[in-house]
């Protein structure tokens, strides 16, 4: 039972996102890099749509209202939300690309963040409960998120925007592994 | 029926003169005082395998024909100490006082209108009402110890039953506030993750509380339920007692003491000079003086006669001058230990040791102790752990991230613990056994990334996070992987929840 030995899972929609980050990767003895799985594009699509809807509304409001009540020149204010939209469009993709997770033999890895990077390792044995949640908007886009809870509240291990089938598979697998390796406090 | 007084005769007679040590493992001896650890009557259906004190058992069934003894696995419900209603009776009075304080003008006006007859009528209504309330809450509160759990049943209108699993006990506290000491009663509190303040037994007779603690610990340790209430208190061996003089000096050498005192003197004076308004000055001075008192005299009184002892049931901590507290932390429950070294204590090589137990609010293990002794106590608390002396500092470039203070950070990872230090003036070294690590995180902001630095956080079950900050990025990534591996394998050698089983 060697850690770091990747499992046969995690192929669905795998983006080959930036392999080993640090140069110090292969220094561990006989340690293979984990197989990372990215998020399906549905999440990006949903977030972008929400961005377009909200900022589009804002742009229309910013374009129309000042122009009606003040000079027409003020319609130029609409460019502000539009610029924000363009920036957000790119940012959302960068953020989405940065999310990835890996199921290893004994623990789950979650890596995320572009500027503020965070990488979390949760040993399966420490899992207290696994939660699959899906809000109305998420459901419409066929998405679900999986959240892991350990006894430590600081553990923030959430994988958003998964395919419901994948989320359920992950939940079942995590629960099964958690039971097999249960360790408690 | 199940008041503590009525059973004293039945069980007291049953346990006097038994041969000690017949049932428990060799390292546990019974209390020699002959006190029945369990106040409940014996259940006739139980089989106790051939113990000498089984002899008076046939006399039992005649005496304990209480209704609770019908089923074999049905636990006997008991009530709290009869003194409890007095404590509850204060609630309506407190409400009244609270109203008076909250709205003084209104209260004053009402008071002037009162005549003696009004007052007498009021008292005649209030006191019985308070007494009734106190009596009812007491009457409807029951507790029972079963093989696996402690049940607390409360509530007159809204029923509430708490089932506390014994093998999940993180700590047991018996506390005696000053008035409770006078009345000879004590509060018993079980720390289990997620329990609220409601799940404490207040009040029990002082002896009964100790006996119940012994029984709960024996059951939690994995003794057979039949023998659990005969095992008695595990013998304790004193590790350390803090002399009052040392405690006083240590408080005098604490910055917080002087800081609050200074604030209590300076701030009201300045305010007086600025405003000449007595009420403003009083309103600020009183809380400040209170804080100053709490941080100096309050701490002295609370930490007076601090005794740490070791027993097979875990660590025992007793302290307090007026309010006595007796805490028991079973083996393997400590999640984090912190060794804090304030600046002014360093010359005397004194340290303060704090510990985190999941679900518990107690955090001090030793208020003050010489470093060597503190380290030996830590080695007892976390078996197989030696406090690392050599810590590796962050790389020099970390100075650009956190000037000066980067030198305070340090990290050492041994086979048993993850140890991280922080603080420059007030150094604090946190130790987390690998087996207690719940998750490991690596974080890196933009500035840290530019400097090729990263932080590694280790989360424990006591909702505390220990962080090794400003490590080299490559080292941190390697640490993240290896720490996850260590925390996983470290669990294998950890003692079981039922430590005697």
XYZ file of C-alpha atoms in Angstrom:
686
model
C 0.000 0.000 0.000
C 2.292 2.669 -1.240
C 1.110 6.229 -1.041
C 1.210 8.177 -4.186
C 0.327 5.114 -6.181
C -2.404 6.531 -8.353
C -5.636 4.734 -8.694
C -7.281 3.575 -11.818
C -9.942 6.224 -11.409
C -10.084 9.811 -12.383
C -10.155 9.670 -16.132
C -13.443 11.356 -16.857
C -12.816 14.758 -18.309
C -9.253 14.846 -17.108
C -7.509 17.974 -18.145
C -3.805 17.451 -18.269
C -3.403 20.508 -16.130
C 0.167 21.473 -15.496
C 1.891 18.300 -14.333
C 4.329 18.486 -11.414
C 4.510 22.052 -10.223
C 7.521 22.000 -8.063
C 10.928 20.932 -9.166
C 11.186 18.978 -5.925
C 8.553 16.549 -7.166
C 10.551 13.442 -7.974
C 12.752 13.679 -4.892
C 10.587 11.238 -2.949
C 11.769 7.655 -3.255
C 9.789 5.709 -5.822
C 6.954 8.194 -5.649
C 4.853 8.528 -8.728
C 2.961 11.714 -9.314
C -0.751 11.468 -8.561
C -3.199 11.394 -11.438
C -4.960 14.722 -11.353
C -8.518 15.158 -12.479
C -9.748 18.555 -13.511
C -13.285 19.830 -13.297
C -15.730 19.273 -16.155
C -16.377 22.356 -18.325
C -19.948 22.646 -17.062
C -18.882 24.660 -14.055
C -17.024 27.179 -16.194
C -20.011 27.459 -18.489
C -22.340 28.068 -15.567
C -20.114 30.644 -13.940
C -19.588 32.463 -17.200
C -23.269 32.527 -17.912
C -23.999 33.923 -14.455
C -21.281 36.505 -14.994
C -22.695 37.528 -18.350
C -26.237 37.714 -17.015
C -25.414 39.835 -13.993
C -22.849 42.088 -15.558
C -24.941 42.350 -18.729
C -27.869 43.596 -16.668
C -25.585 45.985 -14.867
C -24.149 47.246 -18.142
C -27.611 47.865 -19.562
C -28.635 49.698 -16.412
C -25.405 51.716 -16.380
C -25.832 52.526 -20.057
C -29.484 53.501 -19.990
C -30.251 55.199 -16.706
C -27.591 57.954 -16.633
C -28.140 58.546 -20.351
C -31.852 59.079 -19.797
C -31.517 61.371 -16.823
C -28.231 63.100 -17.672
C -26.217 63.666 -20.835
C -25.987 60.810 -23.393
C -22.215 60.839 -22.802
C -22.822 59.077 -19.512
C -23.808 55.980 -21.440
C -20.075 55.368 -21.623
C -20.388 54.135 -18.027
C -21.639 50.883 -19.498
C -18.090 50.117 -20.571
C -17.085 49.640 -16.954
C -19.172 46.499 -16.367
C -18.242 45.331 -19.827
C -14.552 45.637 -19.031
C -15.196 43.812 -15.793
C -16.984 41.142 -17.763
C -14.022 40.663 -20.062
C -11.656 40.429 -17.136
C -13.944 38.085 -15.250
C -14.316 35.904 -18.341
C -10.586 35.250 -18.342
C -10.294 35.003 -14.571
C -13.056 32.437 -14.302
C -11.259 30.220 -16.745
C -7.974 30.548 -14.905
C -9.660 29.738 -11.634
C -11.545 26.815 -13.135
C -8.349 25.460 -14.649
C -6.595 25.636 -11.289
C -9.071 23.305 -9.585
C -8.086 19.681 -9.653
C -8.219 16.674 -7.435
C -6.528 13.312 -7.221
C -7.634 10.140 -5.517
C -4.638 8.343 -4.212
C -4.554 4.997 -2.485
C -4.901 6.492 0.977
C -5.763 10.131 0.658
C -7.529 12.689 -1.431
C -5.673 15.649 -2.845
C -7.375 18.885 -3.799
C -5.467 21.717 -5.372
C -6.859 25.085 -6.290
C -6.233 28.790 -6.640
C -4.252 30.916 -9.049
C -2.851 33.748 -6.973
C -3.636 32.237 -3.594
C -2.818 28.619 -4.074
C -4.006 25.996 -1.708
C -3.417 22.294 -1.699
C -5.245 20.043 0.745
C -4.534 16.439 1.651
C -7.202 14.514 3.536
C -6.444 10.911 4.517
C -9.534 8.781 3.843
C -9.486 7.435 7.372
C -10.128 10.900 8.780
C -13.285 11.527 6.882
C -16.306 12.002 9.109
C -18.871 12.571 6.406
C -19.105 13.199 2.709
C -21.726 15.567 1.402
C -23.050 15.971 -2.109
C -24.871 19.245 -2.633
C -26.523 20.742 -5.663
C -28.392 24.032 -5.730
C -31.161 24.924 -8.210
C -28.826 26.673 -10.645
C -26.263 23.915 -10.348
C -28.935 21.303 -10.938
C -30.054 23.076 -14.072
C -26.542 22.817 -15.411
C -26.227 19.225 -14.239
C -23.617 19.937 -11.608
C -23.032 18.828 -8.045
C -20.347 19.500 -5.499
C -18.756 17.070 -3.094
C -17.653 18.238 0.314
C -15.550 16.314 2.781
C -15.745 16.893 6.491
C -13.174 15.771 9.009
C -13.181 16.336 12.738
C -11.289 19.574 12.115
C -13.500 22.439 11.022
C -10.532 24.062 9.315
C -10.441 21.273 6.779
C -11.977 22.851 3.736
C -12.151 20.122 1.163
C -14.799 20.903 -1.416
C -14.832 19.884 -5.039
C -17.374 22.023 -6.887
C -18.992 21.568 -10.255
C -18.781 17.832 -10.717
C -20.978 15.772 -12.943
C -23.696 14.290 -10.641
C -22.761 10.743 -11.635
C -19.100 11.439 -10.928
C -20.044 13.162 -7.655
C -21.985 10.124 -6.574
C -19.246 7.769 -7.608
C -16.760 9.857 -5.670
C -19.021 9.956 -2.648
C -19.509 6.205 -2.644
C -15.849 5.549 -3.151
C -14.795 7.990 -0.456
C -17.300 6.563 1.988
C -16.129 3.050 1.234
C -12.486 3.967 1.603
C -13.248 5.983 4.710
C -14.934 2.989 6.285
C -12.099 0.672 5.378
C -9.469 2.980 6.815
C -11.527 4.557 9.556
C -9.399 6.103 12.244
C -11.529 8.634 14.069
C -9.890 11.237 16.199
C -36.814 6.064 45.063
C -33.479 6.714 43.549
C -32.294 9.583 45.657
C -28.686 9.188 46.679
C -29.524 8.965 50.331
C -31.689 5.894 50.113
C -29.103 3.629 48.532
C -26.300 4.497 50.858
C -27.431 1.697 53.130
C -27.818 -1.030 50.567
C -24.597 -0.677 48.634
C -22.551 0.628 51.495
C -23.127 -2.624 53.291
C -22.411 -4.633 50.187
C -18.972 -3.308 49.490
C -17.409 -2.980 52.882
C -14.669 -5.444 53.512
C -14.229 -6.798 50.022
C -10.857 -8.013 48.922
C -9.283 -5.342 46.736
C -7.873 -5.974 43.290
C -9.740 -9.164 42.546
C -11.441 -8.017 39.383
C -9.417 -5.247 37.805
C -6.117 -5.626 36.021
C -3.066 -5.580 38.176
C -2.223 -1.914 37.758
C -5.531 -0.671 39.078
C -6.294 -0.843 42.738
C -9.560 -0.013 44.330
C -10.041 2.892 46.604
C -9.342 1.780 50.104
C -12.006 3.976 51.628
C -14.672 1.391 51.027
C -17.015 3.862 49.420
C -19.426 2.370 46.977
C -18.399 3.762 43.590
C -21.897 3.443 42.288
C -24.784 4.747 44.278
C -27.287 2.572 42.451
C -28.707 -0.614 43.772
C -27.348 -3.791 42.265
C -29.417 -5.415 39.641
C -30.423 -8.916 40.536
C -30.167 -10.267 36.992
C -26.520 -9.440 36.602
C -23.825 -12.041 36.770
C -20.646 -10.976 38.438
C -18.074 -13.687 37.955
C -16.884 -15.106 41.228
C -15.709 -12.005 43.038
C -15.391 -12.079 46.809
C -17.755 -9.154 47.238
C -20.375 -11.113 45.436
C -21.194 -12.807 48.696
C -23.642 -10.269 50.133
C -25.473 -10.151 46.819
C -28.292 -12.540 47.803
C -29.297 -10.005 50.419
C -29.575 -7.444 47.677
C -32.838 -8.225 45.909
C -34.793 -7.831 49.080
C -33.459 -4.366 49.638
C -33.536 -3.001 46.108
C -37.005 -3.614 44.900
C -36.898 -0.275 43.105
C -38.923 -0.050 39.886
C -35.824 0.604 37.740
C -34.398 -2.835 38.325
C -36.885 -4.823 36.285
C -34.923 -5.410 33.068
C -31.375 -6.626 32.961
C -30.007 -3.997 30.574
C -32.259 -1.216 31.786
C -30.097 1.279 33.558
C -31.062 2.756 36.866
C -32.060 6.349 36.607
C -30.812 8.652 39.264
C -31.524 12.211 40.236
C -29.154 14.998 40.987
C -28.322 16.120 44.489
C -31.333 17.587 46.352
C -29.445 20.843 46.785
C -29.760 21.525 43.046
C -33.186 23.264 43.210
C -31.631 26.020 45.300
C -29.305 26.858 42.481
C -32.128 26.806 39.951
C -34.338 28.884 42.224
C -32.197 31.875 41.485
C -33.397 32.063 37.891
C -36.576 34.143 38.455
C -34.744 36.432 40.837
C -32.017 36.863 38.237
C -34.620 37.796 35.658
C -35.988 40.447 37.994
C -32.555 41.830 38.764
C -31.726 41.821 35.078
C -34.847 43.869 34.364
C -33.965 46.334 37.131
C -30.442 46.808 35.825
C -31.573 47.013 32.245
C -34.098 49.748 32.908
C -33.126 51.509 36.167
C -35.479 54.479 35.841
C -38.527 52.338 35.402
C -37.426 50.098 38.259
C -36.953 53.117 40.522
C -40.388 54.452 39.769
C -41.956 51.079 40.430
C -40.014 50.712 43.652
C -41.245 54.022 45.069
C -44.819 52.962 44.504
C -44.298 49.765 46.433
C -45.599 49.495 49.926
C -44.723 46.870 52.445
C -47.843 44.874 51.710
C -47.067 44.872 48.010
C -43.598 43.701 48.792
C -44.810 40.943 51.034
C -47.354 39.757 48.492
C -44.698 39.843 45.808
C -42.336 37.807 47.892
C -45.104 35.406 48.807
C -45.694 34.754 45.111
C -42.128 34.883 43.918
C -40.490 32.598 46.420
C -42.896 29.676 46.003
C -42.784 30.169 42.236
C -39.013 30.064 42.271
C -39.057 27.089 44.599
C -41.521 25.296 42.362
C -39.464 25.999 39.267
C -36.338 24.780 40.975
C -38.084 21.722 42.291
C -39.605 20.817 38.932
C -36.369 21.128 36.994
C -34.710 18.973 39.585
C -37.539 16.453 39.621
C -37.480 16.068 35.843
C -33.740 15.709 35.492
C -32.483 12.161 35.554
C -29.285 10.535 34.588
C -28.329 6.946 34.080
C -25.167 5.110 33.245
C -25.601 2.219 30.860
C -22.971 -0.122 29.480
C -22.080 2.182 26.630
C -23.405 5.602 27.431
C -24.401 8.210 29.945
C -27.971 9.358 29.524
C -29.190 12.694 30.778
C -32.937 13.224 30.597
C -34.209 16.721 31.304
C -37.106 18.994 30.592
C -40.618 19.512 31.835
C -42.296 20.834 28.696
C -39.556 20.276 26.179
C -38.098 16.870 26.769
C -34.471 16.382 25.963
C -32.373 13.265 26.309
C -28.639 13.379 25.767
C -26.896 10.079 25.102
C -23.195 10.462 25.625
C -21.082 7.609 24.281
C -18.551 6.626 26.876
C -15.771 5.499 24.569
C -15.871 8.905 22.928
C -15.172 10.756 26.158
C -12.430 13.281 25.663
C -12.205 14.502 29.229
C -14.140 14.431 32.491
C -14.181 17.430 34.791
C -15.423 17.575 38.349
C -15.655 21.190 39.419
C -16.656 22.684 42.723
C -17.477 26.366 42.781
C -17.021 27.997 46.172
C -20.650 27.737 47.276
C -20.808 24.159 46.048
C -17.800 23.360 48.204
C -19.615 24.762 51.206
C -22.658 22.642 50.388
C -20.504 19.585 49.691
C -21.638 19.125 46.117
C -19.848 19.091 42.762
C -20.507 19.468 39.067
C -19.548 16.720 36.661
C -18.968 17.496 33.040
C -18.121 15.141 30.206
C -16.300 16.563 27.262
C -17.443 14.854 24.131
C -17.180 16.526 20.777
C -20.311 18.514 20.155
C -21.800 18.515 23.645
C -23.134 21.751 25.001
C -23.092 23.210 28.459
C -26.412 21.541 29.137
C -24.818 18.145 29.250
C -23.296 18.507 32.645
C -24.492 17.020 35.861
C -24.902 19.824 38.350
C -24.994 19.125 41.184
C -24.042 15.768 42.583
C -22.800 14.994 46.052
C -19.041 15.455 46.120
C -18.365 11.793 46.884
C -20.960 10.678 44.415
C -19.386 12.813 41.699
C -15.995 11.254 42.306
C -17.471 7.783 42.337
C -19.396 8.448 39.156
C -16.279 9.767 37.487
C -14.413 6.638 38.497
C -17.190 4.470 37.155
C -17.488 6.365 33.886
C -13.764 6.184 33.375
C -13.726 2.493 34.178
C -16.484 1.833 31.676
C -14.908 4.068 29.083
C -11.611 2.261 29.622
C -13.263 -0.980 28.641
C -13.840 -2.756 31.930
C -16.732 -5.163 31.895
C -19.919 -3.375 32.884
C -20.487 -5.777 35.755
C -17.216 -4.889 37.362
C -16.965 -1.271 36.311
C -18.453 0.193 39.434
C -16.249 -1.872 41.662
C -12.978 -0.917 40.030
C -12.852 2.357 41.884
C -10.540 5.243 41.266
C -7.332 4.471 39.522
C -4.324 5.348 41.663
C -2.725 8.632 40.729
C 0.938 9.511 40.875
C 1.704 13.161 41.313
C 3.930 14.579 38.621
C 4.101 18.195 39.603
C 2.701 20.755 41.961
C 3.178 24.439 41.246
C 4.230 26.344 44.402
C 2.162 29.496 45.034
C 5.312 31.635 45.162
C 6.389 30.574 41.700
C 2.903 31.175 40.368
C 2.833 34.673 41.860
C 6.241 35.549 40.428
C 5.295 34.165 37.050
C 2.196 36.347 36.973
C 4.267 39.374 37.979
C 6.547 38.603 35.052
C 3.680 38.421 32.571
C 3.179 41.334 30.259
C -0.602 40.977 30.204
C -0.845 41.540 33.959
C 1.024 44.812 33.818
C -0.585 45.848 30.556
C -4.097 45.592 31.935
C -3.107 47.225 35.223
C -1.477 50.082 33.367
C -4.512 50.485 31.156
C -6.768 50.477 34.216
C -4.770 53.353 35.704
C -3.872 55.417 32.655
C -7.044 55.351 30.579
C -9.461 56.609 33.279
C -6.961 59.299 34.323
C -6.641 60.574 30.781
C -10.384 60.457 30.344
C -10.873 62.446 33.551
C -8.444 65.070 32.361
C -10.150 65.228 28.986
C -13.824 65.171 29.921
C -14.252 65.754 33.687
C -17.265 63.509 33.416
C -17.443 61.071 36.304
C -19.817 58.641 34.570
C -17.652 58.262 31.488
C -14.643 57.594 33.672
C -16.495 55.056 35.768
C -17.941 53.336 32.730
C -14.475 52.786 31.272
C -12.641 52.238 34.547
C -14.824 49.446 35.870
C -14.341 47.011 32.971
C -10.644 47.832 32.855
C -10.212 47.234 36.574
C -12.184 44.037 36.180
C -9.907 42.875 33.396
C -6.842 43.769 35.428
C -8.192 41.847 38.381
C -9.047 38.838 36.253
C -5.635 38.718 34.630
C -3.714 38.979 37.901
C -5.607 38.021 41.043
C -8.192 35.996 39.132
C -5.561 33.907 37.456
C -3.707 33.435 40.714
C -6.834 32.201 42.450
C -7.784 29.976 39.530
C -4.350 28.466 39.077
C -3.521 28.187 42.764
C -2.215 24.815 43.912
C -1.993 23.460 40.383
C -1.349 19.750 40.567
C -0.722 17.422 37.685
C -0.883 13.706 38.327
C -0.748 10.632 36.214
C -2.979 7.617 36.502
C -3.945 4.667 34.316
C -7.077 6.652 33.479
C -4.994 9.442 32.097
C -3.913 12.797 33.259
C -5.388 14.412 36.325
C -5.257 18.168 36.762
C -6.450 19.699 40.023
C -6.420 23.412 40.683
C -8.127 26.377 42.282
C -8.120 28.227 45.570
C -11.808 29.029 45.945
C -13.337 27.085 43.083
C -11.713 23.677 42.856
C -11.556 21.909 39.528
C -10.492 18.327 38.918
C -9.968 17.435 35.298
C -9.218 14.024 33.883
C -7.971 13.583 30.350
C -7.928 9.903 29.309
C -4.918 8.599 27.395
C -4.669 9.433 23.732
C -7.082 12.371 23.857
C -4.595 15.198 23.650
C -4.599 16.733 20.194
C -2.085 19.520 20.528
C 0.387 20.640 23.151
C 1.772 24.147 23.127
C 4.827 25.247 25.058
C 4.631 28.994 25.517
C 7.629 30.981 26.632
C 6.975 34.631 27.454
C 9.899 37.000 27.120
C 10.342 37.759 30.804
C 10.243 34.102 31.804
C 13.092 33.148 29.547
C 15.856 34.061 31.987
C 14.361 31.720 34.573
C 13.770 29.050 31.928
C 10.101 28.861 32.797
C 7.427 27.858 30.368
C 3.675 27.556 30.288
C 2.184 24.431 28.743
C -1.228 24.438 27.106
C -3.083 21.514 25.634
C -6.041 21.075 23.332
C -8.571 18.321 23.776
C -11.402 18.009 21.306
C -14.669 19.350 22.677
C -13.080 20.702 25.818
C -12.602 24.255 26.897
C -9.755 23.577 29.301
C -6.509 24.536 27.775
C -3.842 24.861 30.444
C -1.727 21.907 31.427
C 0.908 23.733 33.462
C 0.573 27.420 34.304
C 4.279 27.697 34.987
C 7.096 25.174 35.260
C 10.797 24.935 34.622
C 11.502 23.900 31.080
C 13.025 20.491 31.848
C 10.131 19.473 34.065
C 7.623 20.750 31.560
C 9.264 18.683 28.865
C 9.126 15.574 31.011
C 5.425 16.197 31.638
C 4.858 16.653 27.916
C 6.591 13.329 27.351
C 4.018 11.770 29.688
C 1.100 13.445 27.986
C 2.227 12.490 24.510
C 3.886 9.097 24.974
C 7.046 8.601 23.011
C 7.483 12.270 22.250
C 10.559 14.245 23.070
C 10.315 17.976 22.642
C 12.559 18.802 19.698
C 15.271 21.289 20.528
C 16.695 21.836 17.072
C 14.243 23.671 14.865
C 14.975 24.660 11.323
C 14.415 28.294 10.511
C 12.805 29.520 7.325
C 15.226 30.476 4.556
C 16.827 33.897 4.861
C 14.734 35.401 2.074
C 11.687 35.035 4.340
C 12.885 38.248 5.974
C 11.467 40.108 3.024
C 8.076 38.594 3.728
C 8.009 39.141 7.474
C 10.913 41.289 8.627
C 12.440 40.391 12.011
C 9.616 38.059 12.967
C 10.702 35.458 10.434
C 13.389 34.436 12.899
C 10.749 33.347 15.381
C 9.393 30.706 13.037
C 10.756 27.223 13.205
C 9.844 23.697 12.285
C 10.887 20.239 13.363
C 9.331 16.963 12.315
C 10.235 13.860 14.294
C 8.806 10.345 13.974
C 6.195 11.205 16.567
C 5.309 14.879 16.238
C 4.998 17.817 13.943
C 6.424 20.770 15.872
C 6.132 24.364 14.735
C 7.231 27.451 16.594
C 6.221 31.028 16.089
C 6.614 34.336 17.873
C 9.697 36.367 18.528
C 9.166 37.797 21.996
C 6.587 35.339 23.233
C 7.667 32.069 21.713
C 5.114 29.356 21.268
C 6.010 25.862 20.183
C 3.062 23.711 19.106
C 3.370 19.931 19.019
C 0.922 17.769 17.093
C 1.277 13.990 17.219
C 1.101 12.605 13.684
C -1.798 10.394 14.685
C -3.915 13.453 15.493
C -3.570 15.194 12.159
C -6.895 15.405 10.357
C -5.791 17.110 7.183
C -2.772 18.890 5.797
C -2.896 22.015 3.680
C -0.349 24.001 1.759
C -1.096 27.635 1.050
C 0.820 30.145 -0.963
C -0.106 33.728 -1.731
C 1.345 35.779 -4.571
C 4.036 37.413 -2.430
C 5.140 34.101 -0.984
C 5.260 32.601 -4.441
C 7.487 35.369 -5.690
C 9.862 34.515 -2.859
C 9.417 30.756 -3.386
C 7.930 30.318 0.080
C 4.836 28.505 1.291
C 2.955 27.743 4.508
C 1.966 24.272 5.632
C -1.079 24.000 7.900
C -1.887 20.956 9.957
C -5.495 20.694 11.180
C -6.322 18.790 14.341
C -9.554 17.522 15.809
C -9.614 20.186 18.517
C -10.326 22.762 15.830
C -6.848 24.133 16.122
C -4.548 24.583 13.203
C -0.808 24.478 13.584
C 1.081 26.179 10.800
C 4.679 25.944 9.709
C 5.063 29.271 8.008
C 7.511 30.625 5.474
C 9.029 27.330 4.419
C 10.856 26.927 1.172
C 8.290 26.021 -1.508
C 9.943 22.752 -2.500
C 10.398 21.731 1.087
C 6.765 22.614 1.816
C 5.486 20.496 -1.068
C 7.554 17.578 0.142
C 6.389 18.203 3.708
C 2.756 18.143 2.572
C 3.175 14.726 1.005
C 5.225 13.204 3.783
C 3.039 14.652 6.520
C -0.076 13.116 4.992
C 1.729 9.787 4.885
C 2.948 10.094 8.468
C -0.439 11.091 9.823
C -1.962 8.079 8.128
C 0.553 5.558 9.410
C 0.932 7.261 12.782
C -2.584 6.246 13.615
C -1.710 2.548 13.561
C 0.323 2.669 16.756
C -2.150 4.918 18.527
C -3.812 3.422 21.609
C -7.416 2.262 21.225
C -10.312 4.433 22.383
C -10.961 1.991 25.204
C -7.523 2.270 26.695
C -7.769 -0.662 29.105
C -9.398 -3.077 26.706
